[in-house]
Short mmCIF file of N, CA and C in Angstrom, two decimals:
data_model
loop_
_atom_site.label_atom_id
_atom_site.label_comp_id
_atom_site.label_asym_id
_atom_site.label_seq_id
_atom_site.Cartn_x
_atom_site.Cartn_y
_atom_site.Cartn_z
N UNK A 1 12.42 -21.46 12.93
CA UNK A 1 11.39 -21.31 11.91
C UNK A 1 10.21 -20.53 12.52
N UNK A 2 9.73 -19.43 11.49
CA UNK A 2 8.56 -18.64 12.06
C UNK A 2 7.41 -19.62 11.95
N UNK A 3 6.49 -19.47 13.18
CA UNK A 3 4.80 -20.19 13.67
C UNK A 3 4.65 -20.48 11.46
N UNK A 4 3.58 -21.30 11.55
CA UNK A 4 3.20 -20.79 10.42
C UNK A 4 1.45 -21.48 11.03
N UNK A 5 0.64 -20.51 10.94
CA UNK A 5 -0.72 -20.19 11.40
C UNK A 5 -1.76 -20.46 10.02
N UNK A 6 -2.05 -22.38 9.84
CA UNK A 6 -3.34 -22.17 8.86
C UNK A 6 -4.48 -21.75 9.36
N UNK A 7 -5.31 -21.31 8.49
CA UNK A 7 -6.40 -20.47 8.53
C UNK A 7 -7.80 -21.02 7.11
N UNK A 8 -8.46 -20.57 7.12
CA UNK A 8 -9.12 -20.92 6.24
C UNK A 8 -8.75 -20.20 5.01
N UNK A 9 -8.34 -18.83 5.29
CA UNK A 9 -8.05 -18.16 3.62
C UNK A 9 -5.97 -18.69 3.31
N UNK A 10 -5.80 -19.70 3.70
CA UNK A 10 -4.18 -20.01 3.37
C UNK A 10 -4.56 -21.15 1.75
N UNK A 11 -4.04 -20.90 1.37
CA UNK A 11 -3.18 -21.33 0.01
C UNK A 11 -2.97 -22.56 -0.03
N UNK A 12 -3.70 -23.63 0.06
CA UNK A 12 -3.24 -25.13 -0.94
C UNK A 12 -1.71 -25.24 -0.78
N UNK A 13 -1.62 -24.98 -2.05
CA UNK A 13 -0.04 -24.91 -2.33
C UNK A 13 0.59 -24.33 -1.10
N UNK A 14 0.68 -23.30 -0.71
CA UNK A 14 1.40 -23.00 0.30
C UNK A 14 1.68 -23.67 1.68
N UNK A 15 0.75 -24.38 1.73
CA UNK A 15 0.72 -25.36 2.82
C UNK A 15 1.56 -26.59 2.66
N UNK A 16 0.97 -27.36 1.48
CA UNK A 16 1.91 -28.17 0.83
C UNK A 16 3.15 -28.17 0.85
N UNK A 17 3.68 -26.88 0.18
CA UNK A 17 5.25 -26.68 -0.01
C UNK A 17 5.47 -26.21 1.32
N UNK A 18 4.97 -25.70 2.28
CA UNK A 18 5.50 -26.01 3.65
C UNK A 18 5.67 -26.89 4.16
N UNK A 19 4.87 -28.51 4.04
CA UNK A 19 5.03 -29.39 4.61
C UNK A 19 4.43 -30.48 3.95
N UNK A 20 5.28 -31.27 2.84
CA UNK A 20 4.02 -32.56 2.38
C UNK A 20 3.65 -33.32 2.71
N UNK A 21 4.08 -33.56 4.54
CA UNK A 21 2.88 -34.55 4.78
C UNK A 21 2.21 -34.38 5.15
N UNK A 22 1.58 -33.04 4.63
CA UNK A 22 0.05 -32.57 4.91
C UNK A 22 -0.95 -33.30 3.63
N UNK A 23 -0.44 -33.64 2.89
CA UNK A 23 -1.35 -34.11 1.84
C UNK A 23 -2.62 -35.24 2.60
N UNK A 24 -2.10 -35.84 3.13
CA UNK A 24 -3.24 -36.63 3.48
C UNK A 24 -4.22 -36.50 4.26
N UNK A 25 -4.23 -34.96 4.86
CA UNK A 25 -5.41 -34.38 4.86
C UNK A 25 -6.53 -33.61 4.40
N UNK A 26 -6.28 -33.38 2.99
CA UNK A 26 -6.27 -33.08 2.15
C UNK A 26 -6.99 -34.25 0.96
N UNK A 27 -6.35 -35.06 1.79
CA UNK A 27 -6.79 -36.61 0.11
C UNK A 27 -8.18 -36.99 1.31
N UNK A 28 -8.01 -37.03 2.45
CA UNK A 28 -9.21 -37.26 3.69
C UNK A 28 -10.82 -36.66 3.31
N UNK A 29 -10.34 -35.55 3.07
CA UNK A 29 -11.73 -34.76 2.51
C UNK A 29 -12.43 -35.13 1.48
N UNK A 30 -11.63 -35.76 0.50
CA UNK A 30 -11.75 -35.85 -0.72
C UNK A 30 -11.18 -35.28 -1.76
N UNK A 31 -10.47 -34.77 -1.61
CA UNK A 31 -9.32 -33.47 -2.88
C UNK A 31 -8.10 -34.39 -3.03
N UNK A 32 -8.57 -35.12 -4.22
CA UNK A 32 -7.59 -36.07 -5.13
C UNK A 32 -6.77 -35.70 -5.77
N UNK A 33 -7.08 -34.02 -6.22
CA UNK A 33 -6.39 -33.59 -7.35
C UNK A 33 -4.96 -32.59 -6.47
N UNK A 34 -4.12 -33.41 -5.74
CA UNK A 34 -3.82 -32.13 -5.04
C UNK A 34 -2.25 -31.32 -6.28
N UNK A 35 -1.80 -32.30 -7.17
CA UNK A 35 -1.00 -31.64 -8.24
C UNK A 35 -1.93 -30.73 -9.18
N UNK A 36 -2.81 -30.53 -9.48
CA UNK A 36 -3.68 -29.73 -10.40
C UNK A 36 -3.01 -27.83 -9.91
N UNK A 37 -2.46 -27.32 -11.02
CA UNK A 37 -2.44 -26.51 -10.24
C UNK A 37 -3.18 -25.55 -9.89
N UNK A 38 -4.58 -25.71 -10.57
CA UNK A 38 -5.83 -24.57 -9.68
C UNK A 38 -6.10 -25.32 -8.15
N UNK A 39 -5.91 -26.45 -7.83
CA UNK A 39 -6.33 -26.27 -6.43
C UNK A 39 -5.35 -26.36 -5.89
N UNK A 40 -4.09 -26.02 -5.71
CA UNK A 40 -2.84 -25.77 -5.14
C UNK A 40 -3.08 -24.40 -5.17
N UNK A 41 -3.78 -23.71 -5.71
CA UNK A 41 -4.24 -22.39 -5.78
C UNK A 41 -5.31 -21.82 -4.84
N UNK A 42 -6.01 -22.80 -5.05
CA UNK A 42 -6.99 -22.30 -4.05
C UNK A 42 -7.22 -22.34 -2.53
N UNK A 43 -8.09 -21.56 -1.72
CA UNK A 43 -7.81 -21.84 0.16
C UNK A 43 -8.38 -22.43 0.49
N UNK A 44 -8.13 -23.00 1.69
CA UNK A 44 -9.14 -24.16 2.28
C UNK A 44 -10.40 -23.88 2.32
N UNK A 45 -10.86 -22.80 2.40
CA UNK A 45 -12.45 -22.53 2.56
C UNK A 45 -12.85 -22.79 0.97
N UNK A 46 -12.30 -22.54 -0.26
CA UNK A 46 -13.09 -23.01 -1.38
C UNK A 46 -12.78 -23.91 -1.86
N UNK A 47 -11.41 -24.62 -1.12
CA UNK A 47 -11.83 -26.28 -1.72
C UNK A 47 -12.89 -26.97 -0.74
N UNK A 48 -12.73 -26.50 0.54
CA UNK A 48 -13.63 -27.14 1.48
C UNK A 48 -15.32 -27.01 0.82
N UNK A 49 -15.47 -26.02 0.63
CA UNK A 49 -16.87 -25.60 -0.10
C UNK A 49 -17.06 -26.74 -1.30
N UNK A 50 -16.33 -26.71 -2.39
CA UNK A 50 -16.33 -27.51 -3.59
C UNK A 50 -16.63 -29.13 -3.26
N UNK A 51 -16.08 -29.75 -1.66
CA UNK A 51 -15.86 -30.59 -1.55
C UNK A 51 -16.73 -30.95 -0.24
N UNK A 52 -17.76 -30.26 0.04
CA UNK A 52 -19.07 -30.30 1.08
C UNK A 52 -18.59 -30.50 2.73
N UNK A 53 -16.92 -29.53 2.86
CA UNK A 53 -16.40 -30.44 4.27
C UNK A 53 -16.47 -28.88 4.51
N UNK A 54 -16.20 -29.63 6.02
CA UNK A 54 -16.57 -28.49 6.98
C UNK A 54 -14.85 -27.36 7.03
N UNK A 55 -14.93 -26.29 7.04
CA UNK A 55 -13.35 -25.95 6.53
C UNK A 55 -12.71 -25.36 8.14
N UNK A 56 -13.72 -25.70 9.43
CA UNK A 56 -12.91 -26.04 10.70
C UNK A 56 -12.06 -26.92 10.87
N UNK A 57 -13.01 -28.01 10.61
CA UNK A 57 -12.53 -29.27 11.05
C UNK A 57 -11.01 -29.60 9.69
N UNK A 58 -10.74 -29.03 8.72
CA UNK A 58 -9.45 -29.41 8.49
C UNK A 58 -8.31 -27.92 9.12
N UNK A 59 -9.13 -26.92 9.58
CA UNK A 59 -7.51 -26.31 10.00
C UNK A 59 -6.99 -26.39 11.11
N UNK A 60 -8.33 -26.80 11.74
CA UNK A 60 -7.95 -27.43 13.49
C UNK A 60 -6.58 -28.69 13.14
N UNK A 61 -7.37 -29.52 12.26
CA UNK A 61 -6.08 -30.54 12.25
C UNK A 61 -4.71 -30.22 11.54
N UNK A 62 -5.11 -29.20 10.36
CA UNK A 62 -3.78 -28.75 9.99
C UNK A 62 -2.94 -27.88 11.07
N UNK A 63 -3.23 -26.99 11.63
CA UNK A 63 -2.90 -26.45 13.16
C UNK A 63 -2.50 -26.97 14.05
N UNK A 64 -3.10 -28.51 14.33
CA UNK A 64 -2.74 -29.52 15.29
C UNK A 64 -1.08 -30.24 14.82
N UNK A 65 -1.37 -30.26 13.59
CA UNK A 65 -0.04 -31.25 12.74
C UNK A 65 1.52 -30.22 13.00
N UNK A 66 0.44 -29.14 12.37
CA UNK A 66 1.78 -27.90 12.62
C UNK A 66 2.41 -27.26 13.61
N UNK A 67 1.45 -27.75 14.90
CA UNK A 67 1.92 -27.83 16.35
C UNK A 67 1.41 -26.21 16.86
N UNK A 68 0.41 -25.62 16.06
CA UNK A 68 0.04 -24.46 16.60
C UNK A 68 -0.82 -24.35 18.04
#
C-alpha cells in the first residue's frame, strides 16, 4: 500500500474511507457530524477552523495513527 500523507488540505471523507478508525479523532475535536456529507467534504483545516482546534495537533496524530 502507497504512504498515505495527511495534511491539512486532505479530505474528511477521504481519510475516513481510508481508514475508519480514524473517526475518533475526529469525534475528539468535536465533529459529531462525521456522516453529513458536507463535512466528509471538507479538509481538516476548515473543519478544524469551524470547530476552534488547532489543525496541527490533529494531523500529527492522524500521521502518527497512519504510521507516517
Amino acid at each position: 500500500m502507497a504512504e498515505f500523507k495527511v495534511t491539512v488540505d486532505s479530505i474528511i471523507g477521504d481519510i475516513l474511507d481510508m481508514d475508519a478508525d480514524t473517526a475518533p479523532f475526529f469525534l475528539e475535536m468535536g465533529m459529531h457530524c462525521l456522516g453529513c456529507p458536507a463535512s466528509r467534504g471538507e479538509s481538516i483545516a476548515e473543519a478544524c477552523a469551524v470547530h476552534g482546534v488547532d489543525p496541527t495537533d490533529l494531523v500529527e496524530k492522524l500521521n502518527e495513527h497512519f504510521g507516517n
